[in-house]
Short mmCIF file of N, CA and C in Angstrom, two decimals:
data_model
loop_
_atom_site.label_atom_id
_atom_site.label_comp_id
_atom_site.label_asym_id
_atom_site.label_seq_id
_atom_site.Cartn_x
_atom_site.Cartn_y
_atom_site.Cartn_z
N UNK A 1 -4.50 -44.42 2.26
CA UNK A 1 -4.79 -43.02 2.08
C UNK A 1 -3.60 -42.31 1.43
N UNK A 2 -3.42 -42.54 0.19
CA UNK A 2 -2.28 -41.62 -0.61
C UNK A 2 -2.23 -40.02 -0.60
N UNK A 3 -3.65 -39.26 -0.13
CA UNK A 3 -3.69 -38.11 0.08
C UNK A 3 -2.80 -37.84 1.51
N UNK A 4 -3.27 -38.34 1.92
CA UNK A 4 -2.22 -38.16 3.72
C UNK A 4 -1.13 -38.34 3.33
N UNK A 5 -0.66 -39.40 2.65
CA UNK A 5 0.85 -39.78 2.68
C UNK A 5 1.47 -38.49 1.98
N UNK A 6 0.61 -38.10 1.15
CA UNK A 6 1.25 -36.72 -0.05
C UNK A 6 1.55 -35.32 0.90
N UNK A 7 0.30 -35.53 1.62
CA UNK A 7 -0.11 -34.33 2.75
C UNK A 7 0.92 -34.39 3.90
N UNK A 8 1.45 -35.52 4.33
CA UNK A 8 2.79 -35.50 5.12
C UNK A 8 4.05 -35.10 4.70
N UNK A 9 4.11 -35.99 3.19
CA UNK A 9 5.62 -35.87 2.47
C UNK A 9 5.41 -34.00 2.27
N UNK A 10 4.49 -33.41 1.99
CA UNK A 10 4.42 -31.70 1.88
C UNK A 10 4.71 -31.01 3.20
N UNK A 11 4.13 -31.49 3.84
CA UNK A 11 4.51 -30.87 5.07
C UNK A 11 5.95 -30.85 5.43
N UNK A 12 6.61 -32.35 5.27
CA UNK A 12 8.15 -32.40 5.43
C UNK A 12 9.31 -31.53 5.03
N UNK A 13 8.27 -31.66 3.29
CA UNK A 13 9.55 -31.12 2.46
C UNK A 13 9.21 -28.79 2.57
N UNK A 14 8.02 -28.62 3.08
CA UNK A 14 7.61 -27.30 3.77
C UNK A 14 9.32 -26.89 4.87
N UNK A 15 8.63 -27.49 6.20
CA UNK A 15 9.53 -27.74 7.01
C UNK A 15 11.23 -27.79 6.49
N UNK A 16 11.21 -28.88 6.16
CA UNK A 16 12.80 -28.88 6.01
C UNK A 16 13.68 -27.61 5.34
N UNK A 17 12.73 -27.45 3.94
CA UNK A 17 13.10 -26.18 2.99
C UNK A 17 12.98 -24.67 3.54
N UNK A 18 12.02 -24.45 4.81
CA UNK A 18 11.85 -23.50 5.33
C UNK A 18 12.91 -23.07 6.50
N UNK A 19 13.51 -23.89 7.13
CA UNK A 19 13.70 -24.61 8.12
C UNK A 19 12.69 -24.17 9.79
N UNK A 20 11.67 -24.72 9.60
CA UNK A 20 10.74 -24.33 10.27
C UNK A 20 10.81 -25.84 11.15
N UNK A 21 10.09 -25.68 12.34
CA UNK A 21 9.92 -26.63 13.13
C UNK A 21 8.51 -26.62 13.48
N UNK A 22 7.79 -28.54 12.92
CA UNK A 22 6.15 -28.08 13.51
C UNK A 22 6.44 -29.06 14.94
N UNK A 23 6.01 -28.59 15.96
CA UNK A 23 5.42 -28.78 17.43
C UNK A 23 4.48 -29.79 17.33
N UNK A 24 3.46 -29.15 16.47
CA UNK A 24 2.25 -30.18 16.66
C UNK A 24 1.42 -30.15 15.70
N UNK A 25 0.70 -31.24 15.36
CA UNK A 25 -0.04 -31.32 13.89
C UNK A 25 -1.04 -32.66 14.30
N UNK A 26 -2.30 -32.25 13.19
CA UNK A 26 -3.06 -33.21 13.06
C UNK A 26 -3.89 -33.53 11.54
N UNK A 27 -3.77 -34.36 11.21
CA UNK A 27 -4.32 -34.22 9.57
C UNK A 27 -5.50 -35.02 9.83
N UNK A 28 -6.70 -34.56 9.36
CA UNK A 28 -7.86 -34.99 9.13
C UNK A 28 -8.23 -34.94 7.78
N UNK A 29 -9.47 -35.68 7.50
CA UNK A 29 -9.44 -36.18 6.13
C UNK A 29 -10.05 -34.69 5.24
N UNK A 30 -10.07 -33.64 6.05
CA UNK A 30 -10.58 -32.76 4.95
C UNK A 30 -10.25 -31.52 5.54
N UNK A 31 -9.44 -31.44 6.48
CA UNK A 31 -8.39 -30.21 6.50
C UNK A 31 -7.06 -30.55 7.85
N UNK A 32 -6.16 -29.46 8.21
CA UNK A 32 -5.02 -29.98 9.09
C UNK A 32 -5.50 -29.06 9.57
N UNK A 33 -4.30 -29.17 11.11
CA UNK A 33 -3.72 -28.45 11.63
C UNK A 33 -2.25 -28.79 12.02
N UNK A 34 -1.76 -27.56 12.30
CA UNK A 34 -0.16 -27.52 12.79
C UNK A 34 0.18 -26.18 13.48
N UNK A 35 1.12 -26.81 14.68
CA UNK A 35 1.67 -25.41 15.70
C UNK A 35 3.01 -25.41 14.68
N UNK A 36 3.65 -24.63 13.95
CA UNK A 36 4.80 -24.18 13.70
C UNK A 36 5.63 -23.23 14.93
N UNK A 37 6.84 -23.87 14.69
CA UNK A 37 7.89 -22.78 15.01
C UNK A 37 9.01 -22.20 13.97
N UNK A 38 9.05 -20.86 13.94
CA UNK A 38 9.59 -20.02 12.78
C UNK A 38 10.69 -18.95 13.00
N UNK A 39 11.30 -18.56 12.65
CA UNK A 39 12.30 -17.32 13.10
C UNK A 39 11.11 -16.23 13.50
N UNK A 40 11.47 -15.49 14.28
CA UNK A 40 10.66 -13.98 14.50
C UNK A 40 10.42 -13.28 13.60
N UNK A 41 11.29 -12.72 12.45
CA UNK A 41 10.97 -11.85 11.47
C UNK A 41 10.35 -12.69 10.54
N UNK A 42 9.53 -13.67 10.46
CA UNK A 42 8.70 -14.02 9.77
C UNK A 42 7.22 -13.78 10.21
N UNK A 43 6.75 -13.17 9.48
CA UNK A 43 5.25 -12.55 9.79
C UNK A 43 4.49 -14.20 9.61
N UNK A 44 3.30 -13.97 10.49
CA UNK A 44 2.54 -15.62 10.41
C UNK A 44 1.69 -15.86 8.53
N UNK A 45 1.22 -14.22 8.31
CA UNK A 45 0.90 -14.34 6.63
C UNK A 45 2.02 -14.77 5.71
N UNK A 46 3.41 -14.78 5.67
CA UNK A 46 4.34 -15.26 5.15
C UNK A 46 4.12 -16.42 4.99
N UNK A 47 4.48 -16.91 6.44
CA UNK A 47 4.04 -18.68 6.61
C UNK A 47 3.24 -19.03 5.76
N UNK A 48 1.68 -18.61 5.91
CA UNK A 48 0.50 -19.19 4.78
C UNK A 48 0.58 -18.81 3.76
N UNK A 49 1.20 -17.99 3.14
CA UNK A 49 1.30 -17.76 2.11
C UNK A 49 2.30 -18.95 1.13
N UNK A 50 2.91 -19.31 2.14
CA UNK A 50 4.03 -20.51 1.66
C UNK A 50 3.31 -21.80 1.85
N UNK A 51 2.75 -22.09 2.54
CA UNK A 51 2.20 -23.43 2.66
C UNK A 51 0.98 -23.55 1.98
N UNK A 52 0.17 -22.82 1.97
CA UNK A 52 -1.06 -22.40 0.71
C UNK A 52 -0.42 -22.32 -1.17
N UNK A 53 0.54 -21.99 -0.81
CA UNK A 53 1.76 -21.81 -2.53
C UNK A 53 1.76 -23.22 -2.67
N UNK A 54 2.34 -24.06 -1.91
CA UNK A 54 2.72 -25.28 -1.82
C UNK A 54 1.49 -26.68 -1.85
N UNK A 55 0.27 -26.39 -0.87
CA UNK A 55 -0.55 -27.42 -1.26
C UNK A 55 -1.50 -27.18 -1.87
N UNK A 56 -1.83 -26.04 -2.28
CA UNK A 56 -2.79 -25.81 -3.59
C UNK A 56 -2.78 -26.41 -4.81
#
């Protein structure tokens, strides 16, 4: 499954560059989920707005 593997390595390089911490995640073959942890002054639309930028 090279989509997962792509869909992980994004998530990583999300995370690391953000410096965000995910808790918990699950990738299924036709959408995710993930608990993030984020600084406070980050609004949760920020977040998606960055990770939607990123795997679109």
């Amino acid at each position: 499954m090279v989509a997962i593997r792509f869909l992980r390595f994004s998530i990583i390089f999300f995370v690391t560059k953000y410096r965000y911490q995910v808790l918990q995640g699950v990738i299924s073959k036709d959408h995710v989920h993930f608990l993030v942890s984020a600084p406070p002054n980050m609004a949760p639309s920020e977040i998606m707005r960055r990770v939607k930028g990123r795997s679109s």
